[in-house]
Coordinates of C-alpha atoms and ligand atoms in Angstrom, one line a residue:
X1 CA -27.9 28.4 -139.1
X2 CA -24.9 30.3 -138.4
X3 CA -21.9 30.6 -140.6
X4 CA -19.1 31.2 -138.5
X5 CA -17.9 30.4 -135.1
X6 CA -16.7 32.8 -132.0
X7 CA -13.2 33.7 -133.8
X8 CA -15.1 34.1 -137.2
X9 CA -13.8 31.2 -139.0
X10 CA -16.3 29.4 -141.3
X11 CA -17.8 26.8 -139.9
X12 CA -16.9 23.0 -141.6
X13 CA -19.8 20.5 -142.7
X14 CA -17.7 18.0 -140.6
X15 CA -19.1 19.8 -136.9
X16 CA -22.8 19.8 -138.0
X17 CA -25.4 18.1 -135.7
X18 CA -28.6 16.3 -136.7
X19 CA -30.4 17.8 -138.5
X20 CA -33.6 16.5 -136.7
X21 CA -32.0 16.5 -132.9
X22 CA -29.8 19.5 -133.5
X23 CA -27.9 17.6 -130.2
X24 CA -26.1 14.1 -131.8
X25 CA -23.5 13.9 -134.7
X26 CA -25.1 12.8 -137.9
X27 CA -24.6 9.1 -138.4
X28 CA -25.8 8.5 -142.1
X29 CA -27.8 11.1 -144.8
X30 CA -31.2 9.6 -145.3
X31 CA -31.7 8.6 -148.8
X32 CA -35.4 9.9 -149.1
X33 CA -34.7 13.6 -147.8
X34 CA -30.7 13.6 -148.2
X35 CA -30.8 14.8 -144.5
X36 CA -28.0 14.1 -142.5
X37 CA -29.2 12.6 -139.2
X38 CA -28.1 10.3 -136.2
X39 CA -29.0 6.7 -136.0
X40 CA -31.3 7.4 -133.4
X41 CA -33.8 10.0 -135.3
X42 CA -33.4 7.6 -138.6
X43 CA -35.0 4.6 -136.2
X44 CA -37.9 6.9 -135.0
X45 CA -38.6 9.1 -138.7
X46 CA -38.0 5.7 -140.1
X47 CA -40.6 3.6 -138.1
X48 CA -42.8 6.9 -137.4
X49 CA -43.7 6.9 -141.3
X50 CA -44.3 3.6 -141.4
X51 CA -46.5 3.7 -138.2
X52 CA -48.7 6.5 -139.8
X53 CA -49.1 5.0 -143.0
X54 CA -50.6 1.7 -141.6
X55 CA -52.9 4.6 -139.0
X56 CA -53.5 6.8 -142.0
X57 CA -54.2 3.8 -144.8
X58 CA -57.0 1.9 -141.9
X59 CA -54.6 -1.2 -143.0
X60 CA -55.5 -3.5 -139.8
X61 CA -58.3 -3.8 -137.0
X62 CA -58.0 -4.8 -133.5
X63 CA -57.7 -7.9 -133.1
X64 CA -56.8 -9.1 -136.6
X65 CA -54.5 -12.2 -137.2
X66 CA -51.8 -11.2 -139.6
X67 CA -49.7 -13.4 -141.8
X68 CA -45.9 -11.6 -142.5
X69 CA -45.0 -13.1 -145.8
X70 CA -41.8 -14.1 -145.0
X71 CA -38.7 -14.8 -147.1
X72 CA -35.8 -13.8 -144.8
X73 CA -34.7 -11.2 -147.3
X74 CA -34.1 -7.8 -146.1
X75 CA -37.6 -6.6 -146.5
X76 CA -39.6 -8.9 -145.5
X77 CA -37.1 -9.4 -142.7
X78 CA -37.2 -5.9 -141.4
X79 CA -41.3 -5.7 -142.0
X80 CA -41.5 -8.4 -139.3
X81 CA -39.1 -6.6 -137.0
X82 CA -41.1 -3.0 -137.6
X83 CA -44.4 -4.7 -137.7
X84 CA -43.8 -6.4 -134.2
X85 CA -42.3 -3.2 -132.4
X86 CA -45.3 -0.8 -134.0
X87 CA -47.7 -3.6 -132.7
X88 CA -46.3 -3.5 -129.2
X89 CA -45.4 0.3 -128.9
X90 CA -48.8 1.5 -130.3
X91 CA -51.1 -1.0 -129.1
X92 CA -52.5 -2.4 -132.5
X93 CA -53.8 -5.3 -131.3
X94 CA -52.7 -7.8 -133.8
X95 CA -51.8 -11.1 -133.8
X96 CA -49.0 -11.5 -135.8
X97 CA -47.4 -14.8 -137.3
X98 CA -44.8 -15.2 -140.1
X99 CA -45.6 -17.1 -143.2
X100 CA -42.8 -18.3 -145.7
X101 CA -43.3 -20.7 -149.1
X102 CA -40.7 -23.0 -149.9
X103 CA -40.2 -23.2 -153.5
X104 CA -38.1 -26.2 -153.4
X105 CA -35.0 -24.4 -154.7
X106 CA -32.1 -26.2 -153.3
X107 CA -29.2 -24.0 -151.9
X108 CA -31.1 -20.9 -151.4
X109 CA -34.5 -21.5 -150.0
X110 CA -33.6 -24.1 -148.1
X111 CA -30.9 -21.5 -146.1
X112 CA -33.1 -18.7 -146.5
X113 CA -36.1 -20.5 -144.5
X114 CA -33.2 -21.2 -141.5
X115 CA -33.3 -17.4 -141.3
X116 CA -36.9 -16.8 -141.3
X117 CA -36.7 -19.5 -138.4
X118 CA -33.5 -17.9 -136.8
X119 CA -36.4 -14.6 -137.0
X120 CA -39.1 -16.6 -135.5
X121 CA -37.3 -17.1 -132.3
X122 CA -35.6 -13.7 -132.7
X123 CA -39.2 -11.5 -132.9
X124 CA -41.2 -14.5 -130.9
X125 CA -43.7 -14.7 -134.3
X126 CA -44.6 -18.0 -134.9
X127 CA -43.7 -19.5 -138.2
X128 CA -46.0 -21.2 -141.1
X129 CA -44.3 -22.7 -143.8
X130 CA -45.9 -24.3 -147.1
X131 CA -44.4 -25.7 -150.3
X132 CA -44.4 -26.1 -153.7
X133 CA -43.9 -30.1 -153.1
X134 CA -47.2 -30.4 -150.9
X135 CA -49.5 -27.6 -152.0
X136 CA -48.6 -28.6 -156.4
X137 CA -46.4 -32.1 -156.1
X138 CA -43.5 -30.2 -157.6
X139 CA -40.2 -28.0 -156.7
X140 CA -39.0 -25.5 -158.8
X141 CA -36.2 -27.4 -158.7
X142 CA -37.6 -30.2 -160.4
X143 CA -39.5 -27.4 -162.4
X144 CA -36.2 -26.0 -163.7
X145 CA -35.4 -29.4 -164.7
X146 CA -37.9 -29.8 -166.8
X147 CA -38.3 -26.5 -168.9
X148 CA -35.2 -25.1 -168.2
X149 CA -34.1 -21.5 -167.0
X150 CA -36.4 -19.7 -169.4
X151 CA -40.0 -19.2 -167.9
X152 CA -39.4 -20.6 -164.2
X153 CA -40.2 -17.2 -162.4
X154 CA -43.6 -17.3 -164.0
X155 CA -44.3 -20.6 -162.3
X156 CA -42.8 -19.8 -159.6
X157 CA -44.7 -16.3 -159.4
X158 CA -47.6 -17.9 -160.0
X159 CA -47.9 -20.4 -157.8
X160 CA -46.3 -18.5 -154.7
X161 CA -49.1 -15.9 -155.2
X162 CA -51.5 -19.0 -154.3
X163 CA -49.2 -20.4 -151.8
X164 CA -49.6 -17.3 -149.8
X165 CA -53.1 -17.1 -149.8
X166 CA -53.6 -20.8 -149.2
X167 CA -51.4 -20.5 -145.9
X168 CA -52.7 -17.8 -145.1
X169 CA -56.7 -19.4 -145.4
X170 CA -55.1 -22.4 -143.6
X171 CA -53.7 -20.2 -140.7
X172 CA -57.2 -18.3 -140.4
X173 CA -55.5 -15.2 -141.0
X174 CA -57.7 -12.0 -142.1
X175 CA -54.5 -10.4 -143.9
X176 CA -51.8 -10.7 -145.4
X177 CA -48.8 -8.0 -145.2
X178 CA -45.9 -8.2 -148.1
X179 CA -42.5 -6.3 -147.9
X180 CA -42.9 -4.2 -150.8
X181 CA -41.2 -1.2 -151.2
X182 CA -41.8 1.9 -152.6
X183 CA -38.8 1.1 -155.4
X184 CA -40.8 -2.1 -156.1
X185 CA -43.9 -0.2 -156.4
X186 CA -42.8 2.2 -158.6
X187 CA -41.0 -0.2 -160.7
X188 CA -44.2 -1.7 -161.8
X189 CA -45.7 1.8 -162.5
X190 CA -43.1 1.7 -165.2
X191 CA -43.2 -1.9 -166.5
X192 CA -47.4 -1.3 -166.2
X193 CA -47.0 1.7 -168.1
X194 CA -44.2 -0.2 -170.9
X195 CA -46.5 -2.9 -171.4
X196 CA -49.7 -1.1 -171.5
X197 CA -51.6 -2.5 -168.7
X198 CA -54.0 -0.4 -168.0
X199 CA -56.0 -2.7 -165.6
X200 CA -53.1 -3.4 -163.8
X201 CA -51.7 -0.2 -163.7
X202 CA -54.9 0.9 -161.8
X203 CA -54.3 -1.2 -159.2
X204 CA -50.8 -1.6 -159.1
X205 CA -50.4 1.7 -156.5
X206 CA -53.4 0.3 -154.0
X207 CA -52.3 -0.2 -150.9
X208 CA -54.6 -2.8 -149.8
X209 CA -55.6 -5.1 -152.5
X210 CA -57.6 -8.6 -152.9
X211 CA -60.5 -7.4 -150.9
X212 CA -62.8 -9.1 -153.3
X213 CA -60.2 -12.5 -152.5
X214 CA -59.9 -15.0 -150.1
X215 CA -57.5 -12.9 -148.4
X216 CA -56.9 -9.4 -148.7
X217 CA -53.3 -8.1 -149.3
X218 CA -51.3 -4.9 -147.5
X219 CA -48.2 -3.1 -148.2
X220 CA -46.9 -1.3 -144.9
X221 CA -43.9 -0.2 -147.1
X222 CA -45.5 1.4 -150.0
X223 CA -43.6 4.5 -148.8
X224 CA -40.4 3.3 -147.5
X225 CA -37.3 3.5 -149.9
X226 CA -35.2 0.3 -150.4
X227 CA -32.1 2.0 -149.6
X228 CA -33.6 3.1 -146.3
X229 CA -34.4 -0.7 -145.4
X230 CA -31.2 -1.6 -146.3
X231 CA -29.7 0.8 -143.4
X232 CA -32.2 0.5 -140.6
X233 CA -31.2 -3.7 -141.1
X234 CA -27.7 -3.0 -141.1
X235 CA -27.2 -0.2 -138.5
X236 CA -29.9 -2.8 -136.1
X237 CA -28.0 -5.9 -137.1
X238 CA -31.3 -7.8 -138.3
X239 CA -30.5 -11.1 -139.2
X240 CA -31.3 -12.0 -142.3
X241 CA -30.3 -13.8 -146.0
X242 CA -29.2 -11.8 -149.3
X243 CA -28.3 -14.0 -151.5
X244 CA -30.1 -13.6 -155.0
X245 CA -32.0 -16.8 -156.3
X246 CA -30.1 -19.7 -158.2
X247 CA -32.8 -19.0 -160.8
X248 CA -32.9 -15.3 -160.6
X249 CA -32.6 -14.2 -164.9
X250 CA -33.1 -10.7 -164.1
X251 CA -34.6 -9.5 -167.5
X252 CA -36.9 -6.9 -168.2
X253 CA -37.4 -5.8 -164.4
X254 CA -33.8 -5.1 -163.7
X255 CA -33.7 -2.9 -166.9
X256 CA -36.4 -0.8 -165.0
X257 CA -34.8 -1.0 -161.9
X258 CA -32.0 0.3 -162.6
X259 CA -33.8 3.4 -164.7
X260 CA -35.5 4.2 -161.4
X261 CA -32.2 3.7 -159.2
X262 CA -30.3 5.9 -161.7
X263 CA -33.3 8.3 -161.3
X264 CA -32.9 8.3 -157.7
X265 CA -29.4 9.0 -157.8
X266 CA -30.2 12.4 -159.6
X267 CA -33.5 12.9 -157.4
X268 CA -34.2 10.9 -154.7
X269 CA -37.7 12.2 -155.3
X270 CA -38.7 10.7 -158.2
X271 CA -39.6 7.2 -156.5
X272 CA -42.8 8.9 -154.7
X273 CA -43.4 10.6 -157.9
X274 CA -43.5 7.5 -159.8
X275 CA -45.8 6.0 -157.2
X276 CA -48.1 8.9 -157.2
X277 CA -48.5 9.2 -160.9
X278 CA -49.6 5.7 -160.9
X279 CA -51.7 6.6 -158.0
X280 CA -53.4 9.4 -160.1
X281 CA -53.7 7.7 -163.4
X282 CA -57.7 7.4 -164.1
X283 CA -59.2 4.4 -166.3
X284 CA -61.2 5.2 -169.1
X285 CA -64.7 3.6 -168.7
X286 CA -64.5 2.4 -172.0
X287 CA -61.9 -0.2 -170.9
X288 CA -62.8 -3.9 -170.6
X289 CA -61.8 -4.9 -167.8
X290 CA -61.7 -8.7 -166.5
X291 CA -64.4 -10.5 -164.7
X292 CA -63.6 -12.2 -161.5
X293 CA -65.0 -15.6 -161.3
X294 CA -63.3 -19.1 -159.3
X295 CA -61.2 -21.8 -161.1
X296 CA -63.6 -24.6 -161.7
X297 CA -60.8 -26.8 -160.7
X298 CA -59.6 -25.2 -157.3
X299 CA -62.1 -23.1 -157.0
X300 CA -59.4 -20.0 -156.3
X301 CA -60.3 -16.8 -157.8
X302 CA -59.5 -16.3 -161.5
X303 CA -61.5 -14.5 -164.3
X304 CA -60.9 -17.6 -166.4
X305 CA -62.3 -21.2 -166.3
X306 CA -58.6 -22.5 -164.7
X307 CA -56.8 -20.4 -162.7
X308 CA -53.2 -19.2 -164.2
X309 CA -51.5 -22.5 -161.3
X310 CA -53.8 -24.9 -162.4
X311 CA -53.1 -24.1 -166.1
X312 CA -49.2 -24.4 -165.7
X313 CA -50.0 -27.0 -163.6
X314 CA -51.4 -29.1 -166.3
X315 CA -49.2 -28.3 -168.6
X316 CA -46.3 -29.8 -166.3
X317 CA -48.2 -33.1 -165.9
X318 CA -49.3 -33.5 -169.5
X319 CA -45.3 -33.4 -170.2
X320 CA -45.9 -30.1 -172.3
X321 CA -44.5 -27.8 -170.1
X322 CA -44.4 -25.0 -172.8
X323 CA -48.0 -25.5 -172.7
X324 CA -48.8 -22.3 -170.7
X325 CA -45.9 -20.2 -171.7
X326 CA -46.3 -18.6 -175.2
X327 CA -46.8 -20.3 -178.4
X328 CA -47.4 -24.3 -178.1
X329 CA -48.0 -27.5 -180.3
X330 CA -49.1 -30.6 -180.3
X331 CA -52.9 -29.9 -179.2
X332 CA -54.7 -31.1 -181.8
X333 CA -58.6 -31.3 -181.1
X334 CA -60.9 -28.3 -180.6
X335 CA -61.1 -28.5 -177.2
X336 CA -57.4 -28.5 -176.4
X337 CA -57.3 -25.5 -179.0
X338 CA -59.7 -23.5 -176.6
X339 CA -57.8 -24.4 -173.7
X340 CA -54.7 -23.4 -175.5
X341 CA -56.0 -20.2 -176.4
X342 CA -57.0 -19.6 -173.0
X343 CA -53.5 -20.6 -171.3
X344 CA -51.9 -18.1 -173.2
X345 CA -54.1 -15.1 -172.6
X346 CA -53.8 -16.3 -169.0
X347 CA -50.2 -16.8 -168.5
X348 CA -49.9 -13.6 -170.9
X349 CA -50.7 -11.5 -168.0
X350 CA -48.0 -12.8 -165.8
X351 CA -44.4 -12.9 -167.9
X352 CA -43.3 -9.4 -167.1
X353 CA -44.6 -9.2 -163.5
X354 CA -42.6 -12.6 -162.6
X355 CA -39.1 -11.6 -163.5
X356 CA -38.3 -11.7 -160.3
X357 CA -39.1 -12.5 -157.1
X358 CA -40.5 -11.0 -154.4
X359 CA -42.5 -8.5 -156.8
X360 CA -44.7 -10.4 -158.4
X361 CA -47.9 -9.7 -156.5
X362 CA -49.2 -6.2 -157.1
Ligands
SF4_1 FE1 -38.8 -18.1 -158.0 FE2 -37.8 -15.7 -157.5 FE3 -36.2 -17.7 -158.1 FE4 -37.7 -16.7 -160.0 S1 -36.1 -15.6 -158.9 S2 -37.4 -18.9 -159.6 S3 -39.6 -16.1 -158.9 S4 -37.6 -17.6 -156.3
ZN2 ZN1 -57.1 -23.4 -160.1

């Protein structure tokens, strides 16, 4: 790089070029690298990486139907958009639809979904949408109702974790891609790691997971920073919604968000190295870990007699909503004690993870 011009004078920041073209004027600094590069390179490093994670990773076959979960938010929104280009430009071979849940949450869902189906015409994916109502016989809205604003995401984590896979079964699909990103992934390295859970914390970095499951899970955007989403929707004018959730109670998970965003800010690095210290973390083989098994009731995989949805579930219909959250009363016999016991181990497992949405399935 030179440091001077012809007559000698130092050359200003303000006349650089991409640093990737070395020919256009730099249009943004890319959060990841702190480069300073024109809209045109951020497209291609942007859906390059993303490209040769899905090539390096093995994540889909030829000829595989894929199910986009879709929420219209800014992740998911721009997966489908990537996802459909990659597909096209690089001959994958898939067969790509979009698959959204509808919670029942009045006044966001509801507008949300008119995205996702503003994006079905927009990316020509069709669209699958289940809900709460058909697949459970209740909305979170009528959830919220009834216990209130205090355990809803881990209902409504739950049972959209099921809702995905049941779609997804229903639309013979062989996977099932989410729009997690690498500030989602290592957020739960940390909460894993805060909570000490060591099982989940093994698994927590995979790329693919649910192999073992009715329908195994990807995460094309293991790698890709949020912030980096955030300007390849806005500089390509995706459409999509980004308003937070009527419900949202941002607890534990936002404290840990914003440790890693203020982490960022210092070192943009440290996301990856979050990620790959989860990636490296080896379980002792001394540690018990679960036994998959099916819900005797559904029959959808759980390491427990009811699955963690059938469980809540109950608990909503038996008018003891508390049921599976926490401590409970008012079971009296030995049976019901069991079953108590075992709802809160169960649900246990889920309270940190279902702080908020979109995260909740690693
Ligand atoms: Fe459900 Fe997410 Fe809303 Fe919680 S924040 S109630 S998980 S949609
Ligand atoms: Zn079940």
């Amino acid at each position: 790089m030179e440091n001077g011009d012809a007559n000698g004078k130092p050359k200003r920041a303000v006349g650089r070029l991409c640093s990737i073209c070395n020919q256009k004027k730099p249009a943004l600094k890319r959060p990841k690298t702190l480069e300073q590069i024109c809209r045109e390179c951020f497209y291609s490093v942007f859906e390059e990486e993303i490209h040769n994670v899905i090539v390096d990773n093995h994540l889909f076959k030829p000829g595989e139907r894929i199910a986009v979960a879709a929420s219209g938010g800014k992740d998911s929104t721009v997966l489908a958009y990537v996802l459909s280009e990659l597909n096209r430009r690089h001959n994958y071979g898939l067969d790509l639809f979009l698959l959204s849940v509808d919670e029942g949450i009045t006044g966001y869902r509801d507008d949300s979904l008119e995205t996702v189906k503003r994006n079905e015409v927009q990316y020509g994916l069709p669209l699958k949408v289940v809900s709460y109502k058909d697949l459970y016989s209740w909305t979170m809205d009528e959830i919220v109702k009834t216990i209130g604003l205090k355990n809803n995401c881990t209902f409504c984590g739950v049972f959209r974790r099921q809702a995905l896979d049941r779609g997804a079964a229903l639309m013979r699909a062989d996977k099932l891609v989410t729009g997690h990103n690498a500030d989602d992934m290592a957020e739960t390295v940390l909460l894993n790691i805060l909570r000490g859970d060591i099982a989940r914390l093994s698994r927590c970095t995979f790329i693919i997971t649910g192999e073992d499951g009715p329908i195994p899970r990807c995460k094309p955007f293991k790698y890709t920073y949020e912030k980096e989403i955030v300007m390849y929707a806005y500089f390509k004018k995706l459409d999509y919604f980004s308003t937070e959730c009527i419900y949202s109670p941002n607890a534990y998970r936002g404290f840990a968000r914003e440790f890693i965003k203020d982490l960022e800010r210092i070192r943009p690095q440290a996301i990856l190295d979050i990620i790959r210290s989860g990636e490296n973390f080896r379980i002792s083989t001394s540690t018990k870990m679960p036994e998959q098994g099916t819900c005797e009731r559904c029959g959808y995989i759980s390491s427990q007699k009811l699955c963690k949805a059938c469980l809540l579930l109950e608990g909503l219909n038996r008018g003891l909503p508390k049921l599976g959250i926490g401590r409970s009363r008012g079971l009296n016999s030995a049976k019901e004690d069991g079953e108590q016991r075992m709802l809160r181990s169960e649900v246990k497992g889920s309270n940190l993870q279902s702080k908020q949405c979109g995260t909740l399935d690693f």
